[in-house]
Amino acid sequence: MTSTGTTAPPPPGVARLLRPYAGGFAAVVVLQVIGAVAGLAPLLAVVELGRTLLAPGPADDGHVRNVVLAGAAGLLVRLLFTAASSGVGHLLDTRVQLSLRRQLAARLGQVPIGWLSRRRNGELAKLVGEDVSAVHPLIAHTPGELVSAFVVPLVSLGYLLTVDWRLTLITLIPVLLAVALVPLMMTPARLREQKEFDAAMGRIAASVVEFVQGIAVVKAFGGSERAHGKFRTAVGDFTRSFYRMVRGLSGVAAGMQVALSPPFVLLAVLVGGAYRITEGGLAPTDLLPFLLLGLGLTAPVAALGHGFDDLQAARRAVGRIRDVLAEPSLPEPVRPVVPEGHRVELRDVRFAYEGGAAGREVLRGIDLVLEPGTITTVVGPSGSGKSTLVQLLPRFYDPTHGSVLLGGVDLREMGSQELYRRVSFVFQDVRLLRASVADNIALAVPHADRDAIVRAARRASIHDRILELPRGYDSVIGEDARLSGGEAQRVSIARALLADTPVLVLDEATAFADPQTEQAVREALAQTREKRTTLVIAHRLETIADADTVVMLRDGEIVERGTTAELLARNGAFAEFWKIHAGAVEAGSMEAGVMEVGAAAAVAMEGEEAR
């Protein structure tokens, strides 16, 4: 075996993720330091003015003017440099978010498709959208706020210590009380509550996406109560987790707000200052810097406290982003091998989903050969392993035991690009890109000309419907092109026909198509069947009857194989399967006939009443 290992790389730390932007962060910090220090100038100017104006004798007009100018200059410098720091921080934030989204997109394009299929749409949408956006406070605000939180108090403390060190300690009491409460917000119980809150938010997002995507089916089959019930359950879980988190944090947060509030700070300074003045240890005018700079000591810490929830959310979001970026890529061979021909073999294939029930294998001991120019159809009851089997061929998953070979080469020894040049697939759950219809059809062959795209659409019986769209083949899916499930499947089939790969995998590819469309698609596939290896999951009897080989699965094992006639003659599991479906088709036809007769009778009765 020449493929690379599947060991996941260690999750990239926050420092590693942000290392390319170290220069930008340094600029934010330097600008914020200058602005923060300059911001103290107006306060110190007020202090100096108070001392000058309250001193006995006439005030020096020149000194007063210089102090006022110095305070105004400091305020201007603060405004300019903090604005510059904020601007650079937000520009840096846009670059980091763009980079993270690109890294996530690249990683999601490299992980096994099976890994993606096990994730909910809402979960991935939240990751790339909300989680990346949640990093904003960490990038755009935290560096500047941290600088202010440390620089302003340190400079203020240095000045106040020169005035009176005892009153300085008293002024620090509110800050020390607030800092002492911070560990209470980081206990294991609080962190667990925040994790549960994030999980509940993710479940709400996923349930909304699933409900909106399936709204037509829900309404058609009267399942609105169950669908709404799932959403209400998610909302209830969110409400309970939010209540637990708020209840746990509210007391601590309230204590911090009281400790850092201006009235409490002023109260501490006035009580301590009055005591120092009455005992003769402090001049009354020296109380001014403590009243003004005392508030400066607490304001940055209070700002950090207000942004604590955002910082915690950003930290958790970064953790989820790191986990995805650390997800191992689909193993690629060091020296790719090119297959000869397109004969497909499955040799003693076993497969168990990661994280599934211990020891439970979805497929067990599958030995199967798909000859070129043949159609092999897989049938079986729900949960028998049909979809898992066909997903091994385009390498959505690798078997946990055994091997899948194409042209005599293990798929793990082929490069992924080579594999997808030889294998195309159409599944029941079709996803089209938000791009033109032509681009969706030409996804696997981007250099295809319009004539080739139109020919593929004609063969898939979707050409006429495309021409009805506002801009025809240039209509954009999701903007001016709205396609039904069956129409989207036909676009996907046209894509596979245009790709014209030697191996084609179909998983109920015409499940939403009407009988006429299905017949046209089957005829289109039959025109080139002699040069293609085709693997099909099917339930319709017509599709099964076209197969060269029928494989009957049950509980992950092949219980019967052969032609349709051979299997019916054995009167075994497949014959029973055939009878059940034939009976369902007959019952459906009779029901449709009764409805037709009833409709005709109703029309006739209306005509009689009118006469």
XYZ file of C-alpha atoms in Angstrom:
611
model
C 0.000 0.000 0.000
C 1.393 3.364 -1.041
C -1.186 5.732 0.325
C -0.417 8.196 3.030
C -1.588 7.615 6.588
C -4.843 8.862 8.031
C -3.480 10.201 11.317
C -4.958 13.634 11.991
C -2.502 16.501 12.379
C -2.496 18.194 15.770
C -5.106 20.957 15.979
C -3.551 24.310 15.098
C -3.412 26.588 18.120
C -4.753 30.132 18.124
C -1.204 31.515 17.936
C -0.463 29.341 14.905
C -3.675 30.400 13.178
C -2.897 34.080 13.742
C 0.881 33.968 13.239
C 0.756 35.317 9.643
C -0.877 38.488 10.993
C 1.651 39.244 13.747
C 2.669 42.513 12.069
C -0.924 43.741 12.005
C -1.443 42.872 15.666
C 1.800 44.698 16.566
C 0.536 47.817 14.768
C -2.783 47.630 16.663
C -0.962 47.345 19.981
C 1.500 50.194 19.342
C -1.245 52.557 18.157
C -3.425 51.650 21.124
C -0.567 52.183 23.623
C 0.076 55.679 22.292
C -3.633 56.494 22.308
C -4.177 55.075 25.795
C -1.277 56.987 27.327
C -2.284 60.184 25.535
C -5.805 59.730 26.888
C -4.527 60.337 30.393
C -3.313 63.811 29.441
C -6.749 65.525 29.742
C -7.250 63.986 33.212
C -3.815 65.068 34.373
C -4.464 68.509 32.910
C -7.629 68.814 35.015
C -5.643 67.763 38.090
C -2.972 70.353 37.405
C -5.569 73.063 36.734
C -7.242 72.272 40.042
C -3.983 72.568 41.929
C -3.111 75.809 40.124
C -6.499 77.457 40.553
C -6.940 76.325 44.159
C -3.449 77.394 45.225
C -3.241 80.665 47.226
C -2.379 83.756 45.205
C -3.088 84.686 41.570
C -2.920 81.936 38.920
C -0.249 82.022 36.220
C -2.179 82.611 32.968
C 0.610 81.200 30.813
C 0.802 78.035 32.865
C -2.970 77.603 32.735
C -2.948 78.064 28.953
C -0.135 75.526 28.508
C -1.949 72.986 30.681
C -5.176 73.399 28.686
C -3.309 73.061 25.387
C -1.487 69.962 26.634
C -4.795 68.375 27.685
C -6.416 69.214 24.324
C -3.397 67.865 22.432
C -3.508 64.651 24.451
C -7.219 64.264 23.677
C -6.589 64.792 19.948
C -3.735 62.270 19.940
C -5.954 59.776 21.764
C -8.757 60.170 19.246
C -6.441 59.832 16.236
C -4.435 56.873 17.476
C -7.329 54.876 18.969
C -9.280 55.427 15.738
C -6.274 54.230 13.744
C -5.873 51.235 16.051
C -9.544 50.349 15.686
C -9.391 50.750 11.912
C -6.319 48.539 11.573
C -7.931 45.985 13.921
C -11.108 45.780 11.830
C -9.150 45.510 8.583
C -7.111 42.755 10.219
C -10.336 41.066 11.292
C -11.635 40.965 7.704
C -8.361 39.422 6.527
C -8.390 36.805 9.284
C -12.030 35.896 8.640
C -11.374 35.598 4.909
C -8.353 33.406 5.591
C -10.271 31.186 8.034
C -13.136 30.721 5.587
C -10.679 29.854 2.818
C -8.886 27.379 5.075
C -12.201 25.811 6.094
C -13.350 25.612 2.479
C -10.066 23.994 1.496
C -10.240 21.515 4.385
C -13.885 20.661 3.699
C -12.871 20.017 0.101
C -10.192 17.568 1.248
C -11.971 15.553 3.929
C -13.721 12.332 2.895
C -17.180 12.996 1.476
C -18.547 10.473 3.944
C -17.392 12.722 6.801
C -19.375 15.582 5.276
C -22.475 13.443 4.777
C -22.595 12.703 8.524
C -22.731 16.427 9.350
C -25.922 18.430 9.317
C -26.181 21.332 6.893
C -26.887 23.696 9.768
C -23.769 22.550 11.612
C -21.440 23.283 8.684
C -23.240 26.529 7.834
C -22.844 27.672 11.448
C -19.157 26.749 11.378
C -18.275 28.691 8.221
C -20.680 31.536 8.928
C -21.421 32.216 12.585
C -18.318 30.645 14.145
C -15.934 32.574 11.904
C -17.886 35.781 12.545
C -17.725 35.080 16.289
C -13.936 35.507 16.094
C -14.498 39.224 15.410
C -14.193 40.423 19.048
C -11.005 38.420 19.516
C -9.356 40.107 16.528
C -10.883 43.560 16.240
C -11.445 44.504 19.888
C -9.547 42.350 22.355
C -5.977 43.486 21.498
C -6.866 47.143 21.973
C -8.958 46.513 25.070
C -6.226 44.396 26.638
C -3.694 47.139 26.017
C -5.990 49.712 27.605
C -6.734 47.369 30.482
C -3.025 47.129 31.348
C -1.379 50.325 30.100
C -3.879 52.830 31.534
C -3.903 51.345 35.051
C -0.109 50.930 35.102
C 0.574 54.528 34.062
C -2.130 55.820 36.414
C -0.737 53.751 39.272
C 2.741 55.047 38.611
C 1.496 58.624 38.880
C -0.751 58.039 41.906
C 2.036 56.283 43.803
C 4.074 59.494 43.564
C 1.189 61.374 45.178
C 0.222 59.010 48.033
C 0.843 55.285 48.055
C -1.645 54.565 50.868
C -4.591 56.143 49.058
C -3.422 54.391 45.878
C -3.926 51.031 47.568
C -7.394 52.100 48.720
C -8.243 53.167 45.148
C -7.277 49.686 43.922
C -9.824 47.940 46.173
C -12.666 47.972 43.540
C -10.338 46.585 40.859
C -9.047 43.848 43.155
C -12.604 42.848 44.101
C -13.597 42.577 40.433
C -10.489 40.578 39.522
C -11.115 38.223 42.439
C -14.523 37.375 40.947
C -13.162 36.432 37.499
C -12.171 32.829 38.428
C -15.776 32.203 39.448
C -16.742 32.720 35.790
C -14.254 30.069 34.643
C -15.198 27.149 36.863
C -15.785 23.725 35.234
C -19.524 24.108 35.839
C -19.619 27.496 34.061
C -17.562 26.178 31.146
C -19.840 23.144 30.859
C -22.912 25.387 30.810
C -21.389 27.520 28.054
C -20.579 24.384 26.027
C -24.167 23.160 26.432
C -25.404 26.594 25.336
C -23.348 26.415 22.130
C -24.582 22.888 21.418
C -28.186 24.014 21.913
C -27.622 26.917 19.510
C -26.260 24.468 16.927
C -29.329 22.218 17.302
C -31.646 25.169 16.714
C -29.748 26.139 13.550
C -29.807 22.556 12.270
C -33.523 22.075 13.008
C -34.412 25.333 11.230
C -32.395 24.373 8.131
C -33.889 20.872 8.045
C -37.424 22.202 8.528
C -37.094 24.807 5.772
C -35.530 22.345 3.337
C -38.240 19.751 3.987
C -41.205 22.115 4.305
C -42.869 20.817 1.131
C -42.703 17.192 2.260
C -43.832 18.116 5.771
C -46.889 19.962 4.492
C -47.744 17.327 1.887
C -47.711 14.457 4.360
C -49.162 16.254 7.341
C -46.051 16.063 9.486
C -46.054 19.689 10.551
C -46.727 18.838 14.185
C -43.727 16.496 14.347
C -41.514 18.992 12.479
C -42.602 21.852 14.717
C -42.193 19.574 17.704
C -38.544 18.967 16.817
C -37.970 22.711 16.560
C -39.820 23.358 19.825
C -37.691 20.700 21.517
C -34.532 22.424 20.270
C -35.841 25.794 21.474
C -36.735 24.295 24.849
C -33.243 22.838 25.218
C -31.750 26.218 24.290
C -33.963 28.057 26.779
C -33.035 25.706 29.608
C -29.301 25.854 28.818
C -29.445 29.655 28.513
C -31.267 29.917 31.835
C -28.690 27.703 33.571
C -25.825 29.739 32.122
C -27.364 33.098 33.050
C -28.321 31.874 36.519
C -24.751 30.726 37.118
C -23.151 33.922 35.860
C -25.642 36.571 36.955
C -24.465 36.824 40.578
C -20.799 37.040 39.631
C -21.473 39.506 36.806
C -23.570 41.711 39.092
C -20.819 41.714 41.719
C -18.235 42.765 39.133
C -20.458 45.539 37.809
C -21.039 46.926 41.294
C -17.329 46.784 42.170
C -16.319 48.600 38.965
C -19.201 51.101 38.921
C -18.238 54.814 39.230
C -20.296 55.356 42.432
C -18.508 52.517 44.233
C -15.083 53.685 43.038
C -15.808 57.281 44.070
C -17.096 56.080 47.434
C -13.898 54.138 48.114
C -11.705 57.106 47.075
C -13.715 59.662 49.078
C -13.765 57.549 52.240
C -10.054 56.796 52.005
C -9.213 60.371 50.950
C -11.230 61.911 53.780
C -9.422 59.709 56.257
C -5.996 60.672 54.857
C -6.863 64.394 54.793
C -8.234 64.483 58.336
C -5.118 62.794 59.703
C -2.964 65.297 57.818
C -1.342 62.835 55.463
C -2.836 64.300 52.240
C -3.432 67.824 50.941
C -7.063 68.414 49.830
C -5.976 69.291 46.277
C -4.150 65.956 46.002
C -7.485 64.163 46.238
C -8.316 65.310 42.680
C -6.044 62.854 40.786
C -7.498 59.920 42.738
C -11.072 60.984 41.956
C -10.281 61.288 38.247
C -7.713 58.540 37.660
C -9.512 56.121 39.972
C -12.267 55.882 37.373
C -9.560 55.421 34.748
C -8.301 52.390 36.645
C -11.637 50.587 36.466
C -13.010 51.623 33.067
C -10.776 49.359 30.913
C -11.337 46.405 33.263
C -15.086 47.045 33.111
C -14.901 47.100 29.297
C -13.218 43.679 29.350
C -15.916 42.420 31.679
C -18.673 43.556 29.319
C -16.959 41.734 26.455
C -16.291 38.590 28.473
C -19.198 36.635 26.911
C -18.063 37.585 23.418
C -14.527 36.511 24.229
C -15.738 33.176 25.580
C -17.898 32.647 22.481
C -14.915 33.519 20.278
C -12.699 31.074 22.173
C -15.220 28.260 21.722
C -15.695 29.139 18.054
C -11.937 29.012 17.499
C -11.932 25.594 19.150
C -14.528 24.275 16.693
C -12.647 25.810 13.754
C -9.421 24.186 14.968
C -11.138 20.799 15.196
C -12.288 20.972 11.571
C -8.940 22.239 10.310
C -7.323 19.298 12.100
C -9.659 16.763 10.460
C -7.539 14.386 8.364
C -7.786 14.709 4.599
C -8.750 11.875 2.321
C -5.520 9.827 2.212
C -3.699 10.363 -1.087
C -1.126 7.895 -2.434
C 2.506 8.908 -2.480
C 2.947 7.283 -5.907
C -0.463 7.151 -7.634
C -1.174 4.141 -9.821
C -3.189 4.478 -13.042
C -5.719 1.663 -13.544
C -6.014 -0.347 -16.737
C -9.618 -0.677 -17.822
C -12.695 -0.158 -15.687
C -13.489 -3.552 -14.226
C -14.660 -3.115 -10.622
C -13.985 -5.640 -7.883
C -14.928 -5.725 -4.219
C -12.830 -8.262 -2.315
C -13.960 -9.365 1.137
C -15.185 -5.846 1.889
C -16.239 -5.047 5.423
C -17.251 -1.642 6.697
C -18.306 -0.093 10.017
C -19.064 3.591 10.512
C -16.762 5.456 12.847
C -18.504 6.112 16.125
C -21.196 3.501 15.422
C -22.222 0.661 17.664
C -19.175 -1.237 18.861
C -18.328 -4.035 16.465
C -21.396 -3.526 14.270
C -20.444 -3.825 10.623
C -22.762 -2.373 7.998
C -21.160 -4.540 5.300
C -19.728 -7.991 5.923
C -17.671 -10.070 3.515
C -18.807 -8.486 0.245
C -17.265 -10.135 -2.837
C -18.531 -8.668 -6.082
C -17.318 -8.141 -9.657
C -18.741 -5.505 -12.018
C -17.710 -6.212 -15.597
C -17.324 -3.390 -18.142
C -20.414 -2.889 -20.280
C -22.771 -4.296 -17.643
C -25.363 -2.907 -15.269
C -25.344 -4.275 -11.730
C -28.381 -3.469 -9.607
C -28.346 -3.658 -5.807
C -31.657 -4.313 -4.053
C -32.666 -5.067 -0.512
C -34.705 -3.805 2.423
C -33.982 -0.525 4.161
C -30.882 -0.719 6.334
C -29.373 -3.593 4.382
C -26.286 -1.553 3.424
C -27.123 -0.642 -0.193
C -26.199 3.042 -0.004
C -23.043 2.275 1.963
C -21.997 -0.248 -0.695
C -22.357 2.164 -3.618
C -20.620 4.962 -1.675
C -17.449 2.885 -1.465
C -16.968 3.042 -5.237
C -16.612 6.871 -5.482
C -14.571 6.558 -2.260
C -16.867 8.431 0.054
C -15.517 5.941 2.567
C -12.668 3.453 2.623
C -13.515 -0.118 3.666
C -12.425 -1.062 7.162
C -11.333 -4.441 5.745
C -10.783 -5.739 2.246
C -10.388 -3.613 -0.862
C -12.266 -1.993 -3.734
C -10.404 -2.183 -7.055
C -10.862 -0.350 -10.337
C -8.949 -1.673 -13.310
C -6.970 -3.914 -10.959
C -5.880 -0.983 -8.738
C -7.002 -0.432 -5.153
C -8.867 2.878 -4.989
C -6.543 3.934 -2.145
C -3.610 3.697 -4.571
C -5.279 6.030 -7.091
C -5.140 9.809 -6.944
C -8.521 11.392 -6.235
C -8.440 13.396 -9.476
C -7.808 10.241 -11.467
C -10.591 8.475 -9.594
C -13.181 11.147 -10.328
C -12.166 11.249 -13.988
C -13.241 7.610 -14.111
C -16.166 7.491 -11.664
C -19.235 9.728 -11.635
C -22.280 9.397 -9.449
C -25.875 10.559 -9.128
C -27.570 10.222 -5.774
C -31.151 10.663 -4.678
C -30.294 13.663 -2.507
C -29.209 16.122 -5.213
C -27.428 19.376 -4.335
C -26.983 21.999 -7.038
C -24.595 24.928 -6.807
C -25.738 28.540 -6.774
C -24.511 28.948 -10.320
C -25.980 28.864 -13.818
C -27.737 25.720 -14.998
C -25.049 25.326 -17.662
C -22.280 25.529 -15.045
C -24.074 22.965 -12.885
C -24.243 20.533 -15.796
C -20.618 21.198 -16.776
C -19.326 20.921 -13.202
C -17.146 17.887 -13.971
C -16.207 19.146 -17.461
C -15.774 22.928 -17.070
C -14.307 23.274 -20.575
C -17.403 21.749 -22.250
C -19.016 23.894 -24.929
C -22.699 24.804 -24.977
C -23.564 22.223 -27.659
C -22.233 19.381 -25.506
C -24.134 20.715 -22.476
C -27.368 20.901 -24.483
C -26.913 17.345 -25.816
C -26.463 16.037 -22.263
C -29.560 17.955 -21.114
C -31.601 16.529 -23.991
C -30.552 12.981 -23.121
C -31.535 13.620 -19.491
C -34.954 14.999 -20.628
C -34.387 18.371 -18.969
C -33.625 20.549 -22.024
C -37.208 21.743 -22.581
C -37.630 22.691 -18.923
C -34.373 24.669 -18.972
C -35.580 26.664 -21.980
C -38.638 27.691 -19.951
C -36.413 29.394 -17.348
C -36.021 33.209 -17.605
C -32.501 33.036 -19.065
C -32.437 29.452 -20.215
C -29.114 27.762 -19.550
C -27.743 31.012 -18.042
C -30.405 31.063 -15.295
C -28.846 30.832 -11.834
C -30.056 28.159 -9.430
C -31.617 29.821 -6.390
C -32.027 33.216 -8.100
C -34.117 33.009 -11.265
C -34.139 29.207 -11.541
C -36.362 27.136 -9.276
C -36.265 23.403 -9.981
C -38.285 20.586 -8.453
C -36.621 17.534 -6.944
C -37.118 15.523 -10.128
C -35.783 18.347 -12.286
C -32.722 18.737 -10.072
C -32.111 14.989 -10.404
C -32.251 15.282 -14.191
C -29.713 18.125 -14.110
C -27.483 15.852 -12.021
C -27.987 13.024 -14.538
C -27.104 15.398 -17.394
C -23.925 16.250 -15.477
C -23.035 12.546 -15.262
C -23.832 11.988 -18.950
C -21.641 14.935 -19.941
C -18.788 13.657 -17.775
C -19.062 10.355 -19.688
C -16.926 8.464 -17.179
C -16.339 4.742 -17.677
C -17.916 3.983 -14.260
C -21.311 5.341 -13.204
C -22.944 4.993 -9.776
C -26.689 5.669 -9.457
C -28.495 5.689 -6.116
C -32.215 5.942 -6.914
C -31.257 8.602 -9.455
C -34.773 8.792 -10.938
C -36.675 8.500 -7.659
C -38.543 11.798 -8.245
C -39.005 11.402 -11.992
C -42.276 10.547 -13.706
C -42.426 7.252 -15.659
C -41.913 8.941 -19.042
C -38.854 10.825 -17.864
C -37.449 7.724 -16.202
C -37.890 5.762 -19.422
C -36.096 8.497 -21.410
C -33.196 8.552 -18.926
C -32.910 4.770 -18.981
C -32.784 4.820 -22.773
C -30.091 7.534 -22.679
C -27.994 5.430 -20.304
C -28.586 2.316 -22.389
C -27.133 3.991 -25.503
C -23.640 3.928 -24.005
C -23.911 0.972 -21.632
C -21.517 -1.154 -23.675
C -18.592 1.117 -22.762
C -19.557 1.771 -19.155
C -19.596 -0.094 -15.843
C -22.801 0.843 -14.030
C -23.774 0.221 -10.405
C -27.378 1.050 -9.497
C -29.520 1.049 -6.378
C -33.088 0.555 -7.518
C -36.557 -0.247 -6.235
C -38.567 0.126 -9.443
C -39.124 -3.123 -11.234
C -38.348 -1.646 -14.665
C -34.888 -0.569 -13.520
C -34.214 -3.963 -11.952
C -35.341 -5.771 -15.116
C -32.728 -3.864 -17.184
C -29.845 -5.165 -15.044
C -27.345 -7.763 -16.192
C -26.753 -8.765 -12.572
C -28.985 -8.283 -9.556
C -27.411 -8.372 -6.081
C -29.730 -8.931 -3.114
C -28.445 -7.514 0.187
C -29.723 -8.308 3.646
C -28.088 -7.197 6.905
C -24.903 -6.180 5.076
C -24.408 -9.502 3.290
C -25.078 -10.709 -0.247
C -27.776 -13.361 0.048
C -28.493 -13.809 -3.692
C -27.072 -12.735 -7.025
C -27.845 -13.455 -10.673
C -30.104 -12.279 -13.468
C -33.670 -11.252 -12.743
C -35.009 -14.417 -14.357
C -32.624 -16.654 -12.438
C -33.476 -15.101 -9.100
C -37.216 -15.252 -9.723
C -36.868 -18.920 -10.652
C -35.153 -19.663 -7.322
C -38.216 -18.321 -5.507
C -36.009 -16.993 -2.676
C -35.487 -13.652 -1.002
C -35.384 -11.715 -4.276
C -38.574 -13.368 -5.557
C -40.336 -12.284 -2.367
C -38.935 -8.761 -2.785
C -40.207 -8.700 -6.394
C -43.689 -9.890 -5.427
C -44.017 -7.246 -2.720
C -43.027 -4.437 -5.075
C -45.132 -5.794 -7.941
C -48.122 -5.869 -5.613
C -47.429 -2.293 -4.496
C -47.184 -1.123 -8.112
C -50.430 -2.900 -9.014
C -52.216 -1.423 -6.008
C -50.934 2.008 -6.912
C -52.124 1.632 -10.506
C -55.564 0.517 -9.335
C -55.766 3.456 -6.931
C -54.798 5.860 -9.702
C -57.435 4.289 -11.952
C -60.133 4.619 -9.308
C -59.181 8.265 -8.800
C -59.340 8.880 -12.549
C -62.800 7.274 -12.797
C -63.988 9.238 -9.769
C -62.729 12.497 -11.239
C -64.450 11.762 -14.560
C -67.688 10.915 -12.751
C -67.521 14.151 -10.774
C -67.076 16.161 -13.962
C -70.015 14.371 -15.569
C -72.238 15.053 -12.534
C -71.306 18.749 -12.631
C -72.282 18.812 -16.294
C -75.650 17.210 -15.554
C -76.348 19.739 -12.778
C -75.458 22.588 -15.104
C -77.944 21.324 -17.704
